[in-house]
C-alpha positions as MATLAB code, in Angstrom:
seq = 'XXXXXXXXXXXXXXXXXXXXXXXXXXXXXXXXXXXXXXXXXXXXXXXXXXXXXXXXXXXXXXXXXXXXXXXXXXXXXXXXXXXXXXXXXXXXXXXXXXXXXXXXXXXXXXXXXXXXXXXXXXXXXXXXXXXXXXXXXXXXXXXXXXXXXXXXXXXXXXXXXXXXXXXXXXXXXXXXXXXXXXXXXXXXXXXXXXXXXXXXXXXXXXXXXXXXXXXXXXXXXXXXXXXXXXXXXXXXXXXXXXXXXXXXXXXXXXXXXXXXXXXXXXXXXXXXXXXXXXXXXXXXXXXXXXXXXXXXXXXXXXXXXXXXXXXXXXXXXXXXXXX';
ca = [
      39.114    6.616  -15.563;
      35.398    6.792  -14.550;
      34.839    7.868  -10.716;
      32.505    5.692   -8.602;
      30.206    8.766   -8.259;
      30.117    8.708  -12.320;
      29.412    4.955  -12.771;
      26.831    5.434  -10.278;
      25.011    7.829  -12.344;
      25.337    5.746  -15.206;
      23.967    2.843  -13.582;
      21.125    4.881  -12.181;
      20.359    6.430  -15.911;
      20.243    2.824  -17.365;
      18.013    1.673  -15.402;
      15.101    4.208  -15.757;
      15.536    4.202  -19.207;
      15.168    0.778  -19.292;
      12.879   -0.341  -16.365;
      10.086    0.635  -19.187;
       7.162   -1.607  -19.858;
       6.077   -1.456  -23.546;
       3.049   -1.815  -25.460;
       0.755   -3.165  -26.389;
      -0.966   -5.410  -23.994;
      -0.993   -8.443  -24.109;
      -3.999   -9.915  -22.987;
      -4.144  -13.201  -20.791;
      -7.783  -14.366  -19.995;
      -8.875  -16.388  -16.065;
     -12.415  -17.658  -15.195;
     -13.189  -20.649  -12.760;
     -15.616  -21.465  -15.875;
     -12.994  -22.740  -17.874;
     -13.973  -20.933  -20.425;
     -10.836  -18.742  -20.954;
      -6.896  -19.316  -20.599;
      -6.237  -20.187  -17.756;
      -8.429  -21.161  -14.479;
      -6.163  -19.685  -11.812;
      -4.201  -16.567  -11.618;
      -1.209  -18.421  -10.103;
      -1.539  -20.142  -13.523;
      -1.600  -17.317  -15.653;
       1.398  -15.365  -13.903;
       3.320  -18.260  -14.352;
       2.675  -18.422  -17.699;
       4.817  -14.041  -17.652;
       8.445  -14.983  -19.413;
      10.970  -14.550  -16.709;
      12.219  -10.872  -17.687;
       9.291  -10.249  -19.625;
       9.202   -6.054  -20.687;
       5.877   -5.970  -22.500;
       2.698   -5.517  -20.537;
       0.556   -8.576  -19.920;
      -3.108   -7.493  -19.205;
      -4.421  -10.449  -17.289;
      -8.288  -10.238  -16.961;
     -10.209  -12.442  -14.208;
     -13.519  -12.763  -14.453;
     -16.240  -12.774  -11.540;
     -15.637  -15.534   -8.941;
     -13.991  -15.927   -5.469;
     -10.459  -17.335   -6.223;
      -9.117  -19.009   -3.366;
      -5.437  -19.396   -3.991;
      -1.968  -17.694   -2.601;
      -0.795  -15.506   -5.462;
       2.773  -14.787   -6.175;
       4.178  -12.856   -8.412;
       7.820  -13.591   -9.049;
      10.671  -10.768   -9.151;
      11.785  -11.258  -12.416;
       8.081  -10.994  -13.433;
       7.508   -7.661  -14.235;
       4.966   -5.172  -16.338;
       1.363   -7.172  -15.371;
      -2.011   -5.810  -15.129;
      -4.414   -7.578  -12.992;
      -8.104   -6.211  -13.550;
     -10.831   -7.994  -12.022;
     -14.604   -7.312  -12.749;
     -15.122   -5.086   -9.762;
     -14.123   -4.975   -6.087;
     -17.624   -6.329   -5.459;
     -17.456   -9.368   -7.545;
     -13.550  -10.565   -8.194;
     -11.832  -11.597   -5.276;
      -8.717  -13.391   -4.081;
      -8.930  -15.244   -0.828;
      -6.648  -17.259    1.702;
      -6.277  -17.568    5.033;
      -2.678  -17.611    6.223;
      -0.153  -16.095    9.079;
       3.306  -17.425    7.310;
       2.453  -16.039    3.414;
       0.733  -13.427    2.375;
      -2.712  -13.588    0.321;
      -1.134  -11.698   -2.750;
       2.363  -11.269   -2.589;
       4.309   -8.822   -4.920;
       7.843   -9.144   -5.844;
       7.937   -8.323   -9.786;
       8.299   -3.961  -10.627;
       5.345   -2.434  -12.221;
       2.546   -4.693  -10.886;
      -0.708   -2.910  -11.170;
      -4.131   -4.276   -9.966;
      -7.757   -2.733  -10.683;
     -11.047   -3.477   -9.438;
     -10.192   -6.676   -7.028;
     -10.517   -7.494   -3.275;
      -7.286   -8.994   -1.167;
      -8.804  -11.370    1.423;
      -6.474  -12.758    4.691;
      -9.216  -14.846    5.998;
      -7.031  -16.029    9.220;
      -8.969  -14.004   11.531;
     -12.085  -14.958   10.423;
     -14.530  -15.885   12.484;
     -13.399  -16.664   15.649;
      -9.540  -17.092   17.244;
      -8.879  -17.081   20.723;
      -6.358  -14.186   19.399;
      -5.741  -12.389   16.655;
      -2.412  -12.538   14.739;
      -0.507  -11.271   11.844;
      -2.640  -12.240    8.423;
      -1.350   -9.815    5.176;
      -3.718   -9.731    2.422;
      -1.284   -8.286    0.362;
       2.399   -7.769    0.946;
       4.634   -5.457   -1.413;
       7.965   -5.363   -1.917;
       8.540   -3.920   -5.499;
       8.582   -0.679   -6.945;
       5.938    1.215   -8.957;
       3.125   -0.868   -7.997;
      -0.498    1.065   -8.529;
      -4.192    0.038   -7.177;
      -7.066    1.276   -8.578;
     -10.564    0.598   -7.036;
      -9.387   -2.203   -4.856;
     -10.231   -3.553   -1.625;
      -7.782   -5.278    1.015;
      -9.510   -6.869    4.034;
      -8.068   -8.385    6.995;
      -7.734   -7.359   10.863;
      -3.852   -7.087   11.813;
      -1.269   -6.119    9.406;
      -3.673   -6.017    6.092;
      -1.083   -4.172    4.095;
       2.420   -4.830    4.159;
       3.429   -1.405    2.362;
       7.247   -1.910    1.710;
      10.205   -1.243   -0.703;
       9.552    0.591   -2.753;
       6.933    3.667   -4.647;
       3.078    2.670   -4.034;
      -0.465    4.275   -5.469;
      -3.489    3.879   -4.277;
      -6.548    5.192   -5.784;
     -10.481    4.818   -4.629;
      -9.572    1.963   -2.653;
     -10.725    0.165    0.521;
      -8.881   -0.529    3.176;
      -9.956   -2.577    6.289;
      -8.027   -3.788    9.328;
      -7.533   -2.843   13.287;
      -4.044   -3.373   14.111;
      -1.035   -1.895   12.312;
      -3.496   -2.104    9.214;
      -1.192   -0.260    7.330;
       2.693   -0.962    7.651;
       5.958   -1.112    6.724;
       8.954    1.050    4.618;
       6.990    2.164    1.731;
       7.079    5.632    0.053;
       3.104    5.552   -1.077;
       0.269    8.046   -1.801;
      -3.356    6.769   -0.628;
      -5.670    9.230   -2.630;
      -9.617    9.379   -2.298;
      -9.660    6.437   -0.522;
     -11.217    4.855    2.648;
      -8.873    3.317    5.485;
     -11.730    1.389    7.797;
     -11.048    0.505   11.247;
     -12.950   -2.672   11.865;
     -11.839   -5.508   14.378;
     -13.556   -8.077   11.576;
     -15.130  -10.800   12.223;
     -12.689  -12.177   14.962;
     -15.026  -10.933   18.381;
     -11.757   -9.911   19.754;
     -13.020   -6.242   20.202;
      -9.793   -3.387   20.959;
      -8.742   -0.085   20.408;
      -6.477   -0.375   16.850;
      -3.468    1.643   15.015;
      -3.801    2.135   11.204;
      -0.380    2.514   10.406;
       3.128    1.800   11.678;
       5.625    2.924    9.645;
       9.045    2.035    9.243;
      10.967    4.932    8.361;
      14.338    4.849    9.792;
      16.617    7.653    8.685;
      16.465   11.713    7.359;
      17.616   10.581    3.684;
      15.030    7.455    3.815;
      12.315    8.412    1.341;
       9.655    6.516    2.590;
       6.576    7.579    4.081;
       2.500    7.110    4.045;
       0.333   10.152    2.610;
      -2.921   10.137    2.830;
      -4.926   12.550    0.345;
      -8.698   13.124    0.479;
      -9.632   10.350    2.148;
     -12.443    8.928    4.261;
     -11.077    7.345    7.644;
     -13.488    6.079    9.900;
     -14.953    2.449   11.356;
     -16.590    0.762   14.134;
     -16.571   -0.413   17.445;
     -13.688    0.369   19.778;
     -11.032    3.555   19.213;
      -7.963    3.693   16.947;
      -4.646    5.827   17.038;
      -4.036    7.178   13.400;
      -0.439    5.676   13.836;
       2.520    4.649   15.511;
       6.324    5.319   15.144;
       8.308    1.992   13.856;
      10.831    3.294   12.979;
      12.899    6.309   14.650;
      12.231    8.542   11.586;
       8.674    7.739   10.925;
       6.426    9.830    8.479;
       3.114    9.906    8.105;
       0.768   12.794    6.690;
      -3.282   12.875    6.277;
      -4.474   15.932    4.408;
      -7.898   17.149    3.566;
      -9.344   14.157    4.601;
     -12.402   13.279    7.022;
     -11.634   12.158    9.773;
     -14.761   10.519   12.060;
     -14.942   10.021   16.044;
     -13.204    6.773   15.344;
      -9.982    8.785   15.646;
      -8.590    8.637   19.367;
      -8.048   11.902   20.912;
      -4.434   12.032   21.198;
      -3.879   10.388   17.566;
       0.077    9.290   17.347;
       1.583    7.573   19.349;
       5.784    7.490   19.433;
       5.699    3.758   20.697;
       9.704    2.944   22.057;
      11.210    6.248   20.621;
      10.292    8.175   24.187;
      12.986   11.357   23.620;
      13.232   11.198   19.836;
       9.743   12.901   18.550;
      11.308   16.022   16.705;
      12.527   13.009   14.637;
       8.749   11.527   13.676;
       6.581   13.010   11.005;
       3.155   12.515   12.293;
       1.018   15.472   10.566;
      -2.745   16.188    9.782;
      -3.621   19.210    7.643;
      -7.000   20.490    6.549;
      -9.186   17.617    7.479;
     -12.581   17.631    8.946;
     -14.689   15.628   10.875;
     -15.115   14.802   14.669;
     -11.913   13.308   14.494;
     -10.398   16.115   13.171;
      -9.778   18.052   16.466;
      -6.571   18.406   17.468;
      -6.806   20.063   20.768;
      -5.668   17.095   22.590;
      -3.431   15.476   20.274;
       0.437   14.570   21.176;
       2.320   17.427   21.719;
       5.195   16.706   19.330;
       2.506   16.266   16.306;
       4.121   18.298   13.387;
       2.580   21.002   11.452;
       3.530   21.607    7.132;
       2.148   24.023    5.349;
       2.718   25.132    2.226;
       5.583   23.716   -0.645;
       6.748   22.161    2.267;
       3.281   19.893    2.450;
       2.603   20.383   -1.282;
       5.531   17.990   -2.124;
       4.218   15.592    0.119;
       0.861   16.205   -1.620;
       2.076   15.927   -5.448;
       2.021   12.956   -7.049;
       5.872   13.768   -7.700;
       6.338   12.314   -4.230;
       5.950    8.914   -5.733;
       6.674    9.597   -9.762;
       9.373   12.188   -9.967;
      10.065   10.547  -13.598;
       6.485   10.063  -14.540;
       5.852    6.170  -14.479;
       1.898    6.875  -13.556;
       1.098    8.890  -16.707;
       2.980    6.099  -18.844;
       0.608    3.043  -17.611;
      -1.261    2.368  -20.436;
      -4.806    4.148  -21.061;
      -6.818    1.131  -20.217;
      -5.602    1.450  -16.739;
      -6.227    5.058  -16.221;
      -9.689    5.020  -17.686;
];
């Protein structure tokens, strides 16, 4: 008679064996030209076999595409890889959907910008406009940008990567329940385009237990901007975690950093740290009080890229992605 502990395991065994994308790519062509499969990447995604195993390599050439993307749940193992931050882009302007919106496992993206236009140029205020929301697991971003003001990122359910990327925004730029590594990247606090001109958050994380996983780590990283001042984040949930290491930090930074928001009485519960950084930023003699301090393997496994791929899913994407 199995136990319910044992047929847990088993279910938990079957499906990293078999949440596996396989090779080799299959490659799926998008230009506005015409000259290539398809002419939108809505198109081409739709085009994934529901349960589809095998990794489709979809390549979209130069061009602003300007088009809500969705990629479905049951749409896993694709490889979006523009021509370069600078020239392939994805753009909408929209406060009920998000610009690129991630639902299918495995969905990795390379050298494209995520536009929310909503805030752009002028609103009498500014509002909630995601340029990319995700809600999967083992999603990766290599040399990507995401633009927007308020809520760029909706970082959620699930393991993230992010490497070399941009990231722009002023409000809660960075959110949600994901557990994700930012590496070598630069988080930008710029009110936009909008003329609505405030002191910002960068993240707000949702983290809402001990035994929840999630958190935001920042690794080497440039975080700076313009204009007004911005907290490095704020406490959504009563267990929040977020840690910036060896990362530079400019006068951007407000002095006292964190902020616990509605969770007055409950800091020794948040994870707010900064270790090793530089910059004018960087000094903490007037940050929060409760701000936490890690050193050692107790920050190192916060700093390994086990935090995210205990089993190793990063090393398995196929070369093309890593090179």
């Amino acid at each position: 008679m199995w136990s319910l502990q044992s047929f847990a395991l088993i279910l938990i065994f079957v499906f990293l064996v078999f949440d596996v994308c396989s090779n080799p790519l299959k490659i799926i062509t998008v230009s506005q030209s015409g000259n290539a499969d398809f002419k939108t990447i809505q198109s081409a995604i739709d085009s994934v076999p529901a349960g589809n195993s095998q990794w489709i390599h979809i390549q979209i050439s130069s061009g602003v595409y300007k088009e809500q993307v969705l990629i479905p749940k049951n749409k896993s193992c694709i490889y979006f890889e523009g021509a370069g931050s600078d020239s392939t882009s994805i753009e909408w302007g929209s406060h009920e959907k998000a610009t690129f919106d991630i639902k299918g496992t495995n969905t990795v993206a390379k050298g494209i910008t995520f536009t929310n236009t909503l805030n752009s140029p002028v609103l009498l205020s500014v509002i909630q406009a995601i340029a990319v929301k995700i809600h999967a697991d083992k999603c990766a971003f290599y040399s990507c940008s995401f633009l927007g003001v308020q809520d760029t990122i909706n970082d959620d359910d699930g393991r993230h990567y992010y490497n070399n990327c941009y990231i722009q925004g002023a409000t809660d730029f960075i959110y949600g329940n994901g557990q994700s590594l930012f590496e070598a990247s630069t988080i930008y606090f710029s009110n936009g385009k909008s003329g609505q001109y405030m002191d910002g958050v960068i993240t707000a994380q949702f983290r809402n237990s001990p035994n929840d996983p999630s958190g935001f780590v920042f690794k080497n990283c440039n975080i700076s901007g313009t204009g007004y001042k911005t907290e490095l984040g704020r406490a959504m949930g009563a267990y929040a975690r977020v840690i910036i290491a060896n990362s530079y930090l400019s006068d951007v930074v407000r002095p006292e950093g964190w902020s616990q928001r509605r969770y007055v009485g409950q800091e020794e519960n948040l994870t707010f740290v900064e270790e090793g950084c530089t910059g004018p930023g960087a000094d903490k003699s007037k940050r929060v009080e409760w701000m936490k301090h890690l050193s050692g393997d107790e920050l190192d496994k916060f700093l390994s890229l086990s935090f995210i791929d205990q089993e190793g899913w990063i090393s398995k994407l196929p070369p093309i992605i890593l090179h």
